[in-house]
């Protein structure tokens, strides 16, 4: 039997052997086989990573921003050169189909490219003669060490596109707690960063349990936390870290809805819904798990959705002919099945059942087929809570106003969409939806990296979102300098107003 790989944390520029006696098994979701052992790093190892980042901060923050971004230019080239390997790694450890896995890596590249803009986006502001003879300049400066707590579902994009690039481009250092389910991609990126010339200690990657991760929330050397995960855990992270005086951004759960009006082209709309509902096996916070459909087109749309979903090819992520790969684990698979059963118990109509899905040759993988629950009401928990799997819920309404009310009744508001040919309804929707990222005939309205990932309500906790200008504000603080120089007359002044220079 092939010996299992034992994963090593990356601390101070080196992969170290953890001294822990606690390991998690990492599975290949496509086959159900164990592929590696993931250490639960010790308290001392987490503190070692923080110490390395803290020690590296002084030299890295003093490195001119143009030199910092030169390293990111090199990293971008290395991502492109290693695209095939990085894509396969995501598909292997997460189960995404090949093109979804490639997109995950491309989003890490996009975040890196956004960070390369740091010399412009870090610039402050200035004004001469703010008061007579007084000039004021504001600078954006790094804060110190940040921590990133990353989920399993985007092992490249989130830790290496959302968290690391802008953070270090601004002059900070970072400790990433990678998901213990999918850490291999982030650790491979650490090798590429080192190859690109990143100084030791600027980027550190650990895997650990929640107990050890608590250190990241309370250690005084860490100035901020970027978190992506469940809302309940995010609220805990925010509460503890904010009380410890840190700035925090929490990207939480979602239950995105799309409103389908009666004037849509049914086939084209159905194609968009299928992609949004079942892409990444539904394991993304910008998935489309609920559509709110005008009754006039509901039957035709549901019929089209069922036919399209039935034709999706289910199989291993790294097979380029696969349309939809497995979910992340056997435990999560069972959780999704429990949600489907609950939906049926609550009165939803099961029009497509994906519970018994066993692709030939991969029967031990963690597969579910596309599932559709029709006639879901707002009172049903299956239509309100995040399932995080390939389950599409259909809510039927009679008007735009009713549909908007149904959508805004959800406690999550990451994204929302409307499908219509009416400019009036599109504008009204964009204005009044609670969703923070809005699509008009766009089922997954994730903006590109120069805009923030702007969830609302219980999908986000904090003041500044990740990416875009918000990202630069989150990873820097403003310092304002006011100065004046005395001329011959001013040198002789002996009495100064209490409000000198401020009025």
PDB file of C-alpha atoms in Angstrom, residues 26 85-94 104-105 154-157 159-160 178 182-192 205:
ATOM      1  CA  UNK A  26      -7.874  14.028   3.909  1.00  0.00           C
ATOM      2  CA  UNK A  85      -0.849  21.323 -11.830  1.00  0.00           C
ATOM      3  CA  UNK A  86      -2.745  23.829  -9.668  1.00  0.00           C
ATOM      4  CA  UNK A  87      -6.018  22.998 -11.415  1.00  0.00           C
ATOM      5  CA  UNK A  88      -5.521  19.263 -10.897  1.00  0.00           C
ATOM      6  CA  UNK A  89      -4.745  19.849  -7.226  1.00  0.00           C
ATOM      7  CA  UNK A  90      -8.019  21.730  -6.679  1.00  0.00           C
ATOM      8  CA  UNK A  91      -9.989  19.067  -8.561  1.00  0.00           C
ATOM      9  CA  UNK A  92      -8.270  16.323  -6.556  1.00  0.00           C
ATOM     10  CA  UNK A  93      -8.800  17.686  -3.074  1.00  0.00           C
ATOM     11  CA  UNK A  94     -12.112  19.500  -3.537  1.00  0.00           C
ATOM     12  CA  UNK A 104     -10.659  28.691  -8.778  1.00  0.00           C
ATOM     13  CA  UNK A 105      -6.992  29.109  -9.715  1.00  0.00           C
ATOM     14  CA  UNK A 154     -12.336  27.458  -2.816  1.00  0.00           C
ATOM     15  CA  UNK A 155      -8.878  26.218  -1.782  1.00  0.00           C
ATOM     16  CA  UNK A 156      -7.028  28.577  -4.164  1.00  0.00           C
ATOM     17  CA  UNK A 157      -9.274  31.609  -4.639  1.00  0.00           C
ATOM     18  CA  UNK A 159      -6.728  32.113   0.784  1.00  0.00           C
ATOM     19  CA  UNK A 160      -4.586  33.020  -2.233  1.00  0.00           C
ATOM     20  CA  UNK A 178      -6.039  26.658   5.652  1.00  0.00           C
ATOM     21  CA  UNK A 182      -8.413  21.123   1.373  1.00  0.00           C
ATOM     22  CA  UNK A 183      -4.999  22.545   2.384  1.00  0.00           C
ATOM     23  CA  UNK A 184      -2.840  21.245  -0.477  1.00  0.00           C
ATOM     24  CA  UNK A 185      -3.555  24.091  -2.906  1.00  0.00           C
ATOM     25  CA  UNK A 186      -2.639  26.827  -0.423  1.00  0.00           C
ATOM     26  CA  UNK A 187       0.564  25.007   0.539  1.00  0.00           C
ATOM     27  CA  UNK A 188       1.562  24.692  -3.119  1.00  0.00           C
ATOM     28  CA  UNK A 189       1.003  28.433  -3.500  1.00  0.00           C
ATOM     29  CA  UNK A 190       3.354  28.960  -0.552  1.00  0.00           C
ATOM     30  CA  UNK A 191       6.088  27.207  -2.575  1.00  0.00           C
ATOM     31  CA  UNK A 192       5.370  29.462  -5.538  1.00  0.00           C
ATOM     32  CA  UNK A 205       0.211  28.516   6.501  1.00  0.00           C
TER      33      UNK A 205
END
